[in-house]
Amino acid sequence: MNKSIRDDFPILSRSVYGRPLVYLDNAATTQKPRQVVEAIADEYYNVNANVHRGVHFLSQQATDLHEQSRETVRRFINAHSTNEIIFTRGTTESINLLARTLAQYDSNTGEVGEVIVSQMEHHSNIVPWQLNGFKLRVIPMSDEGVLDIDAYQKLFSPQTRMVSVTHVSNVMGVINPVEEITRIAHEHGVPVLIDGAQSTPHMTVDMQALGCDFFAFSGHKIYGPTGIGVFYGKEEWLDKLPPYQGGGEMIKNVSFEHTTFNELPYKFEAGTPDYVGSHALAVALDYVSQIGMEVIHQHEAELTTYAVQQMQTIPGIRIYGNSQHSTVNCQLSSAGPVSFNVEGIHHLDLGTLLDRLGIAVRTGHHCAEPLMHRLGVEGTVRISFGLYNTIDEIDTFIAGLRRVIQMF
Ligand code: PMP
């Protein structure tokens, strides 16, 4: 990766506790390049006006930026149409949108059924379904974090309403075979949601190649701002589902007796949208596209492979979701996060002491308590990479880890 890329991220040159920052918490959120921060400032300084409803110049300019951003998202994930791109607050809101509207849709037909999820889901792909009355059926996984496809095939029943699985585990970095999962679901006539929170920042995601019916991702994990994300849905589904929230923008006509709804995608976007956020997200997507998602993926795969190899030389370390065989290791965890524990040391203590050395990692259950139960742990330490991380930083992390272990 070109060294000047780091200069685009001013925060990377700051220090913490008098040491250079080594930021290895990218799965939680990524840092922002100047281009994104400047786009936000520029829009507030020079363009700001509410979108869609104004005849005046600024409103039209803000609307153009917002709608061009929708097109940038469409292109980035290769959706058919901008009608399929709904702006939300992020992955969590996208999944809540689907769970709520599907439950409402089903309640018209008299039944709220089952949703198939995997053992490794983030809470945001578990709780929204529960809140809306769906019963969860769970795809089991092996100790290495590989989903059991035979068991998956047996989970379908006439009550199955959705398959909802994560593309990449936010704990183990495992890339799930979502094309195969989608194909099988479709053979059963069941639609599929893919949680793309951890895949979109690290690899090319292509809606037409994946074939899924719904897809969700968050702007802040792909170098964009917080508070903006995307819900993708196939038009045939979005036409069928009822609106999510009510308010301005999502209506065609309102009376006290009867309200009609706007066309796609506005039917799902009640109220003033985060039009500055959508524009800044588009700038972030253009930024990564210019580098190239394949280049980013390759760079991060090299970092992950190197990190796992180095970590395996540390006595007492246990890496989760990685087989003992190094070839499987590299394949499985080539999309970012690597989780581990060190025998006899609490994960929180490890994280706290690494922080004192300037190394930012995440500790805890990573919003995946059912996965922690499956792994038989209370929590882990997780490192995760972004496009700006370097081999030198991994060396600093490994040296820091050895030092912390020696202290115990
Ligand atoms: N799914 C996965 C796999 C995640 O890693 C995350 C964020 N940690 C989410 C969903 C939720 O994303 P957000 O908090 O941006 O809505």
Short mmCIF file of C-alpha atoms and ligand atoms in Angstrom, two decimals:
data_model
loop_
_atom_site.label_atom_id
_atom_site.label_comp_id
_atom_site.label_asym_id
_atom_site.label_seq_id
_atom_site.Cartn_x
_atom_site.Cartn_y
_atom_site.Cartn_z
CA MET A 1 0.00 0.00 0.00
CA ASN A 2 1.25 3.44 -0.96
CA LYS A 3 2.75 5.16 2.13
CA SER A 4 1.21 8.55 1.30
CA ILE A 5 -2.21 7.04 1.97
CA ARG A 6 -1.51 7.33 5.69
CA ASP A 7 -1.12 11.09 5.22
CA ASP A 8 -4.79 11.24 4.27
CA PHE A 9 -5.64 10.16 7.84
CA PRO A 10 -4.34 12.85 10.22
CA ILE A 11 -5.38 10.92 13.34
CA LEU A 12 -2.88 8.16 12.53
CA SER A 13 0.03 10.47 13.28
CA ARG A 14 -1.11 11.34 16.80
CA SER A 15 0.31 9.70 19.88
CA VAL A 16 -1.38 8.21 22.95
CA TYR A 17 0.41 7.97 26.30
CA GLY A 18 3.43 9.43 24.54
CA ARG A 19 3.62 6.59 22.04
CA PRO A 20 2.70 6.53 18.35
CA LEU A 21 -0.86 5.31 17.91
CA VAL A 22 -1.24 1.82 16.45
CA TYR A 23 -4.92 1.62 15.56
CA LEU A 24 -6.07 -2.00 15.31
CA ASP A 25 -9.78 -1.51 16.05
CA ASN A 26 -11.03 -1.04 12.51
CA ALA A 27 -13.85 -3.58 12.80
CA ALA A 28 -15.45 -1.28 15.39
CA THR A 29 -14.97 1.82 13.27
CA THR A 30 -12.45 3.09 10.75
CA GLN A 31 -10.63 6.42 10.74
CA LYS A 32 -11.65 9.06 8.20
CA PRO A 33 -9.54 10.48 5.38
CA ARG A 34 -9.28 14.26 4.92
CA GLN A 35 -11.40 13.97 1.78
CA VAL A 36 -14.39 12.77 3.83
CA VAL A 37 -13.96 15.29 6.66
CA GLU A 38 -13.51 18.13 4.16
CA ALA A 39 -16.60 17.08 2.19
CA ILE A 40 -18.65 17.37 5.39
CA ALA A 41 -17.23 20.81 6.25
CA ASP A 42 -17.60 21.99 2.66
CA GLU A 43 -21.24 20.99 2.44
CA TYR A 44 -22.13 22.73 5.70
CA TYR A 45 -20.12 25.83 4.76
CA ASN A 46 -21.29 26.15 1.18
CA VAL A 47 -24.33 24.11 0.24
CA ASN A 48 -26.46 23.27 3.24
CA ALA A 49 -30.25 23.27 2.69
CA ASN A 50 -32.94 20.66 3.25
CA VAL A 51 -33.33 18.30 0.31
CA HIS A 52 -36.23 17.38 -2.00
CA ARG A 53 -38.77 19.98 -0.93
CA GLY A 54 -37.09 23.23 -1.93
CA VAL A 55 -37.30 25.17 -5.17
CA HIS A 56 -34.32 27.33 -4.29
CA PHE A 57 -30.77 26.91 -5.57
CA LEU A 58 -29.16 25.48 -2.43
CA SER A 59 -31.90 22.95 -1.87
CA GLN A 60 -31.53 21.73 -5.41
CA GLN A 61 -27.76 21.52 -5.09
CA ALA A 62 -28.03 19.57 -1.80
CA THR A 63 -30.63 17.28 -3.41
CA ASP A 64 -28.34 16.66 -6.38
CA LEU A 65 -25.46 15.72 -4.07
CA HIS A 66 -27.72 13.40 -2.06
CA GLU A 67 -29.15 11.66 -5.13
CA GLN A 68 -25.75 11.42 -6.82
CA SER A 69 -24.57 9.69 -3.65
CA ARG A 70 -27.33 7.13 -4.02
CA GLU A 71 -26.02 6.45 -7.52
CA THR A 72 -22.46 6.12 -6.15
CA VAL A 73 -23.69 3.52 -3.64
CA ARG A 74 -25.61 1.70 -6.38
CA ARG A 75 -22.50 1.52 -8.53
CA PHE A 76 -20.31 0.49 -5.60
CA ILE A 77 -22.44 -2.55 -4.72
CA ASN A 78 -23.61 -3.15 -8.30
CA ALA A 79 -27.33 -2.94 -7.58
CA HIS A 80 -29.75 -2.80 -10.51
CA SER A 81 -31.36 0.49 -9.61
CA THR A 82 -31.13 3.43 -7.20
CA ASN A 83 -34.69 2.46 -6.17
CA GLU A 84 -33.02 -0.40 -4.29
CA ILE A 85 -30.75 1.86 -2.21
CA ILE A 86 -32.28 3.06 1.06
CA PHE A 87 -30.23 5.32 3.33
CA THR A 88 -30.42 4.33 7.00
CA ARG A 89 -28.37 5.06 10.11
CA GLY A 90 -26.33 1.90 9.57
CA THR A 91 -26.43 -1.88 9.56
CA THR A 92 -28.42 -2.03 12.79
CA GLU A 93 -31.20 0.18 11.50
CA SER A 94 -31.21 -1.65 8.17
CA ILE A 95 -31.85 -5.00 9.85
CA ASN A 96 -34.47 -3.46 12.16
CA LEU A 97 -36.16 -1.99 9.08
CA LEU A 98 -36.43 -5.40 7.46
CA ALA A 99 -37.49 -7.27 10.62
CA ARG A 100 -40.22 -4.72 11.38
CA THR A 101 -41.62 -4.43 7.87
CA LEU A 102 -41.48 -8.18 7.25
CA ALA A 103 -43.33 -8.85 10.51
CA GLN A 104 -45.96 -6.30 9.48
CA TYR A 105 -46.22 -7.80 6.03
CA ASP A 106 -46.60 -11.27 7.53
CA SER A 107 -49.16 -10.14 10.07
CA ASN A 108 -51.40 -9.19 7.13
CA THR A 109 -51.21 -12.82 6.06
CA GLY A 110 -51.74 -14.03 9.63
CA GLU A 111 -48.40 -15.60 10.57
CA VAL A 112 -44.98 -14.48 11.83
CA GLY A 113 -42.56 -17.31 11.21
CA GLU A 114 -38.94 -18.37 11.58
CA VAL A 115 -35.65 -16.79 10.58
CA ILE A 116 -32.49 -18.80 10.01
CA VAL A 117 -29.38 -17.09 11.38
CA SER A 118 -25.91 -18.43 12.10
CA GLN A 119 -24.09 -19.15 15.33
CA MET A 120 -21.74 -16.22 14.70
CA GLU A 121 -24.21 -13.34 14.30
CA HIS A 122 -23.77 -9.89 15.78
CA HIS A 123 -26.55 -8.99 18.24
CA SER A 124 -27.96 -6.64 15.63
CA ASN A 125 -28.81 -9.66 13.49
CA ILE A 126 -30.46 -11.47 16.39
CA VAL A 127 -32.39 -9.02 18.55
CA PRO A 128 -34.41 -7.20 15.81
CA TRP A 129 -35.88 -10.54 14.74
CA GLN A 130 -36.74 -11.44 18.34
CA LEU A 131 -38.29 -8.02 18.96
CA ASN A 132 -40.59 -8.57 16.02
CA GLY A 133 -41.76 -12.01 17.09
CA PHE A 134 -39.68 -14.23 14.82
CA LYS A 135 -38.37 -17.55 16.11
CA LEU A 136 -34.68 -18.12 15.38
CA ARG A 137 -33.24 -21.30 13.92
CA VAL A 138 -29.46 -21.40 14.16
CA ILE A 139 -26.87 -22.74 11.67
CA PRO A 140 -24.19 -24.45 13.78
CA MET A 141 -20.47 -24.08 13.09
CA SER A 142 -17.32 -26.13 13.57
CA ASP A 143 -14.61 -25.22 16.08
CA GLU A 144 -12.80 -23.51 13.20
CA GLY A 145 -15.78 -21.25 12.52
CA VAL A 146 -17.00 -23.04 9.39
CA LEU A 147 -20.80 -23.11 9.03
CA ASP A 148 -22.36 -26.56 8.76
CA ILE A 149 -24.15 -26.42 5.41
CA ASP A 150 -25.75 -29.87 5.81
CA ALA A 151 -27.29 -28.80 9.12
CA TYR A 152 -28.38 -25.53 7.48
CA GLN A 153 -30.31 -27.40 4.79
CA LYS A 154 -32.28 -29.19 7.50
CA LEU A 155 -33.42 -25.98 9.21
CA PHE A 156 -35.94 -25.03 6.54
CA SER A 157 -39.61 -25.53 7.29
CA PRO A 158 -42.86 -24.13 5.88
CA GLN A 159 -42.51 -21.41 8.57
CA THR A 160 -39.10 -20.16 7.33
CA ARG A 161 -39.47 -16.51 6.31
CA MET A 162 -35.88 -15.35 5.93
CA VAL A 163 -32.26 -16.46 6.03
CA SER A 164 -30.17 -13.73 7.63
CA VAL A 165 -26.43 -14.31 7.91
CA THR A 166 -23.30 -12.29 8.24
CA HIS A 167 -20.96 -12.16 5.25
CA VAL A 168 -17.85 -11.91 7.46
CA SER A 169 -17.67 -12.64 11.19
CA ASN A 170 -16.87 -9.52 13.21
CA VAL A 171 -15.07 -11.76 15.73
CA MET A 172 -13.16 -14.36 13.69
CA GLY A 173 -12.88 -12.79 10.25
CA VAL A 174 -14.33 -15.94 8.71
CA ILE A 175 -15.81 -15.30 5.27
CA ASN A 176 -19.05 -17.25 4.96
CA PRO A 177 -20.10 -18.92 1.69
CA VAL A 178 -22.99 -16.53 1.21
CA GLU A 179 -23.52 -17.34 -2.48
CA GLU A 180 -24.12 -21.00 -1.59
CA ILE A 181 -26.26 -20.04 1.41
CA THR A 182 -28.35 -17.81 -0.87
CA ARG A 183 -28.69 -20.44 -3.56
CA ILE A 184 -29.96 -23.02 -1.05
CA ALA A 185 -32.43 -20.55 0.50
CA HIS A 186 -33.78 -19.70 -2.94
CA GLU A 187 -34.26 -23.40 -3.70
CA HIS A 188 -36.60 -23.34 -0.68
CA GLY A 189 -38.26 -20.14 -1.93
CA VAL A 190 -36.88 -18.17 1.04
CA PRO A 191 -35.30 -14.69 0.71
CA VAL A 192 -31.87 -13.82 2.11
CA LEU A 193 -30.42 -10.86 4.01
CA ILE A 194 -26.65 -10.57 4.14
CA ASP A 195 -25.12 -8.49 6.93
CA GLY A 196 -22.30 -6.79 5.06
CA ALA A 197 -20.99 -4.66 7.94
CA GLN A 198 -17.66 -6.51 7.96
CA SER A 199 -17.36 -7.45 4.30
CA THR A 200 -18.07 -4.21 2.45
CA PRO A 201 -14.95 -2.42 3.79
CA HIS A 202 -12.62 -5.29 2.83
CA MET A 203 -13.71 -6.83 -0.47
CA THR A 204 -15.76 -6.22 -3.58
CA VAL A 205 -19.44 -6.78 -2.85
CA ASP A 206 -21.66 -7.23 -5.87
CA MET A 207 -25.40 -7.53 -5.37
CA GLN A 208 -25.98 -9.15 -8.72
CA ALA A 209 -23.23 -11.73 -8.22
CA LEU A 210 -24.30 -12.49 -4.62
CA GLY A 211 -27.93 -12.82 -5.67
CA CYS A 212 -29.18 -11.92 -2.17
CA ASP A 213 -32.51 -10.18 -1.68
CA PHE A 214 -31.31 -7.76 1.00
CA PHE A 215 -27.94 -6.42 2.11
CA ALA A 216 -26.88 -4.01 4.87
CA PHE A 217 -23.73 -2.06 5.66
CA SER A 218 -22.51 0.89 7.74
CA GLY A 219 -20.73 3.99 6.45
CA HIS A 220 -18.47 4.41 9.47
CA LYS A 221 -16.81 1.02 8.93
CA ILE A 222 -15.79 1.98 5.40
CA TYR A 223 -14.05 5.30 6.13
CA GLY A 224 -17.32 7.27 5.97
CA PRO A 225 -19.07 9.19 8.73
CA THR A 226 -21.10 7.76 11.60
CA GLY A 227 -24.87 7.86 11.40
CA ILE A 228 -25.24 6.83 7.76
CA GLY A 229 -25.59 3.37 6.27
CA VAL A 230 -27.32 1.47 3.54
CA PHE A 231 -30.16 -0.97 3.24
CA TYR A 232 -30.30 -2.67 -0.15
CA GLY A 233 -33.40 -4.58 -1.19
CA LYS A 234 -34.52 -6.06 -4.48
CA GLU A 235 -37.19 -3.84 -5.94
CA GLU A 236 -39.79 -6.63 -6.09
CA TRP A 237 -39.43 -7.04 -2.30
CA LEU A 238 -39.33 -3.35 -1.45
CA ASP A 239 -42.52 -2.86 -3.46
CA LYS A 240 -44.26 -5.53 -1.39
CA LEU A 241 -43.09 -4.51 2.09
CA PRO A 242 -44.96 -1.78 3.99
CA PRO A 243 -43.18 1.48 4.99
CA TYR A 244 -40.91 1.44 8.05
CA GLN A 245 -41.43 4.81 9.71
CA GLY A 246 -44.06 7.45 8.98
CA GLY A 247 -43.45 11.13 8.42
CA GLY A 248 -42.46 13.57 5.72
CA GLU A 249 -40.95 12.38 2.45
CA MET A 250 -42.35 8.82 2.58
CA ILE A 251 -45.88 9.88 1.58
CA LYS A 252 -47.65 10.74 -1.64
CA ASN A 253 -50.85 12.21 -0.14
CA VAL A 254 -52.03 12.53 3.43
CA SER A 255 -55.49 13.06 4.83
CA PHE A 256 -56.88 12.28 8.26
CA GLU A 257 -58.74 9.36 6.75
CA HIS A 258 -56.19 7.87 4.39
CA THR A 259 -52.53 8.21 3.43
CA THR A 260 -50.80 6.98 0.30
CA PHE A 261 -47.09 6.29 0.13
CA ASN A 262 -44.26 7.64 -1.99
CA GLU A 263 -42.44 5.56 -4.58
CA LEU A 264 -39.11 3.81 -3.97
CA PRO A 265 -36.70 4.52 -2.44
CA TYR A 266 -38.46 7.38 -0.56
CA LYS A 267 -41.18 5.10 0.82
CA PHE A 268 -38.57 3.88 3.36
CA GLU A 269 -36.97 7.25 4.14
CA ALA A 270 -39.22 9.19 6.52
CA GLY A 271 -38.10 12.64 7.63
CA THR A 272 -35.07 14.72 6.72
CA PRO A 273 -32.36 12.32 5.59
CA ASP A 274 -28.72 12.66 6.60
CA TYR A 275 -27.93 14.28 3.26
CA VAL A 276 -24.51 15.50 4.42
CA GLY A 277 -23.73 11.98 5.61
CA SER A 278 -24.85 10.38 2.34
CA HIS A 279 -22.58 12.72 0.39
CA ALA A 280 -19.64 12.05 2.72
CA LEU A 281 -20.29 8.30 2.42
CA ALA A 282 -20.14 8.63 -1.37
CA VAL A 283 -16.80 10.46 -1.04
CA ALA A 284 -15.54 7.57 1.13
CA LEU A 285 -16.71 4.99 -1.43
CA ASP A 286 -15.01 6.95 -4.22
CA TYR A 287 -11.88 7.06 -2.06
CA VAL A 288 -11.68 3.26 -1.61
CA SER A 289 -12.71 2.69 -5.24
CA GLN A 290 -9.82 4.83 -6.39
CA ILE A 291 -7.39 2.65 -4.44
CA GLY A 292 -9.31 -0.44 -5.58
CA MET A 293 -11.17 -2.93 -3.38
CA GLU A 294 -9.00 -5.76 -4.75
CA VAL A 295 -5.84 -3.88 -3.74
CA ILE A 296 -7.27 -3.22 -0.27
CA HIS A 297 -8.32 -6.87 0.12
CA GLN A 298 -4.90 -8.11 -0.94
CA HIS A 299 -3.10 -5.71 1.41
CA GLU A 300 -5.28 -6.67 4.38
CA ALA A 301 -4.99 -10.38 3.62
CA GLU A 302 -1.20 -10.00 3.74
CA LEU A 303 -1.43 -8.17 7.07
CA THR A 304 -3.74 -10.83 8.50
CA THR A 305 -1.59 -13.70 7.32
CA TYR A 306 1.54 -12.09 8.75
CA ALA A 307 -0.17 -11.24 12.06
CA VAL A 308 -1.56 -14.77 12.51
CA GLN A 309 1.83 -16.32 11.69
CA GLN A 310 3.57 -14.11 14.23
CA MET A 311 0.90 -14.66 16.88
CA GLN A 312 1.17 -18.42 16.52
CA THR A 313 4.78 -18.23 17.75
CA ILE A 314 3.58 -16.90 21.13
CA PRO A 315 3.21 -19.63 23.77
CA GLY A 316 -0.24 -19.97 25.36
CA ILE A 317 -2.06 -18.04 22.63
CA ARG A 318 -5.35 -19.30 21.28
CA ILE A 319 -6.70 -17.82 18.06
CA TYR A 320 -10.43 -18.34 17.51
CA GLY A 321 -12.02 -19.46 14.31
CA ASN A 322 -8.74 -20.55 12.88
CA SER A 323 -7.77 -24.11 12.23
CA GLN A 324 -4.41 -25.43 13.36
CA HIS A 325 -3.49 -25.65 9.69
CA SER A 326 -1.96 -22.45 8.48
CA THR A 327 -3.37 -22.70 4.95
CA VAL A 328 -6.90 -22.70 6.33
CA ASN A 329 -5.92 -19.88 8.65
CA CYS A 330 -5.07 -17.52 5.88
CA GLN A 331 -8.12 -18.38 3.89
CA LEU A 332 -10.49 -18.00 6.80
CA SER A 333 -9.27 -14.82 8.30
CA SER A 334 -8.44 -12.81 5.25
CA ALA A 335 -11.11 -10.21 5.89
CA GLY A 336 -10.00 -8.30 8.92
CA PRO A 337 -10.62 -9.36 12.49
CA VAL A 338 -8.50 -11.86 14.41
CA SER A 339 -9.65 -12.82 17.92
CA PHE A 340 -7.49 -14.44 20.55
CA ASN A 341 -6.85 -15.09 24.22
CA VAL A 342 -3.65 -15.83 26.10
CA GLU A 343 -3.77 -18.57 28.70
CA GLY A 344 -3.96 -17.27 32.25
CA ILE A 345 -4.52 -13.60 31.32
CA HIS A 346 -7.92 -11.91 31.22
CA HIS A 347 -8.71 -10.34 27.84
CA LEU A 348 -9.55 -7.01 29.47
CA ASP A 349 -6.14 -6.87 31.18
CA LEU A 350 -4.42 -7.62 27.87
CA GLY A 351 -6.34 -4.88 26.10
CA THR A 352 -5.75 -2.34 28.85
CA LEU A 353 -2.00 -2.93 28.93
CA LEU A 354 -1.69 -2.90 25.14
CA ASP A 355 -3.49 0.45 25.20
CA ARG A 356 -0.81 1.82 27.53
CA LEU A 357 1.68 0.97 24.79
CA GLY A 358 -0.34 2.98 22.28
CA ILE A 359 -1.95 -0.09 20.70
CA ALA A 360 -5.73 0.18 20.29
CA VAL A 361 -7.46 -3.22 20.29
CA ARG A 362 -10.97 -4.27 21.31
CA THR A 363 -11.84 -6.65 24.12
CA GLY A 364 -15.06 -8.27 25.31
CA HIS A 365 -17.89 -10.21 23.69
CA HIS A 366 -17.93 -8.05 20.53
CA CYS A 367 -21.76 -7.99 20.55
CA ALA A 368 -21.76 -11.70 19.81
CA GLU A 369 -22.62 -13.41 23.10
CA PRO A 370 -24.05 -16.59 21.51
CA LEU A 371 -20.75 -17.01 19.63
CA MET A 372 -18.80 -16.50 22.87
CA HIS A 373 -20.88 -19.29 24.44
CA ARG A 374 -20.11 -21.54 21.48
CA LEU A 375 -16.39 -20.79 21.81
CA GLY A 376 -16.62 -21.36 25.56
CA VAL A 377 -15.21 -17.96 26.48
CA GLU A 378 -16.46 -14.82 28.17
CA GLY A 379 -14.64 -12.60 25.71
CA THR A 380 -11.58 -12.22 23.50
CA VAL A 381 -9.04 -9.66 22.40
CA ARG A 382 -9.65 -8.63 18.81
CA ILE A 383 -7.32 -6.93 16.37
CA SER A 384 -8.66 -5.75 13.03
CA PHE A 385 -7.06 -4.02 10.09
CA GLY A 386 -7.81 -1.19 7.73
CA LEU A 387 -6.24 -0.15 4.44
CA TYR A 388 -3.69 2.10 6.24
CA ASN A 389 -2.22 -0.50 8.61
CA THR A 390 1.35 -1.68 8.07
CA ILE A 391 3.60 -4.65 8.77
CA ASP A 392 5.61 -2.37 11.09
CA GLU A 393 2.49 -1.82 13.18
CA ILE A 394 1.97 -5.57 13.46
CA ASP A 395 5.57 -5.91 14.64
CA THR A 396 4.87 -3.23 17.28
CA PHE A 397 1.74 -5.11 18.33
CA ILE A 398 3.56 -8.45 18.57
CA ALA A 399 6.40 -6.89 20.59
CA GLY A 400 3.80 -5.21 22.82
CA LEU A 401 1.92 -8.46 23.30
CA ARG A 402 5.11 -10.31 24.28
CA ARG A 403 5.96 -7.55 26.74
CA VAL A 404 2.50 -7.59 28.33
CA ILE A 405 2.60 -11.40 28.66
CA GLN A 406 6.01 -11.18 30.35
CA MET A 407 4.54 -8.80 32.92
CA PHE A 408 2.17 -11.53 34.12
N1 PMP B 1 -23.11 -6.60 12.04
C1 PMP B 1 -21.81 -6.82 12.19
C2 PMP B 1 -21.22 -8.09 11.67
C3 PMP B 1 -21.02 -5.86 12.82
O1 PMP B 1 -19.71 -6.07 12.97
C4 PMP B 1 -21.62 -4.67 13.29
C5 PMP B 1 -20.80 -3.59 14.01
N2 PMP B 1 -19.92 -4.06 14.95
C6 PMP B 1 -22.98 -4.50 13.10
C7 PMP B 1 -23.70 -5.48 12.47
C8 PMP B 1 -23.68 -3.25 13.56
O2 PMP B 1 -23.23 -2.15 12.87
P1 PMP B 1 -23.65 -0.67 13.30
O3 PMP B 1 -23.34 -0.57 14.76
O4 PMP B 1 -22.78 0.21 12.46
O5 PMP B 1 -25.09 -0.52 13.02
#
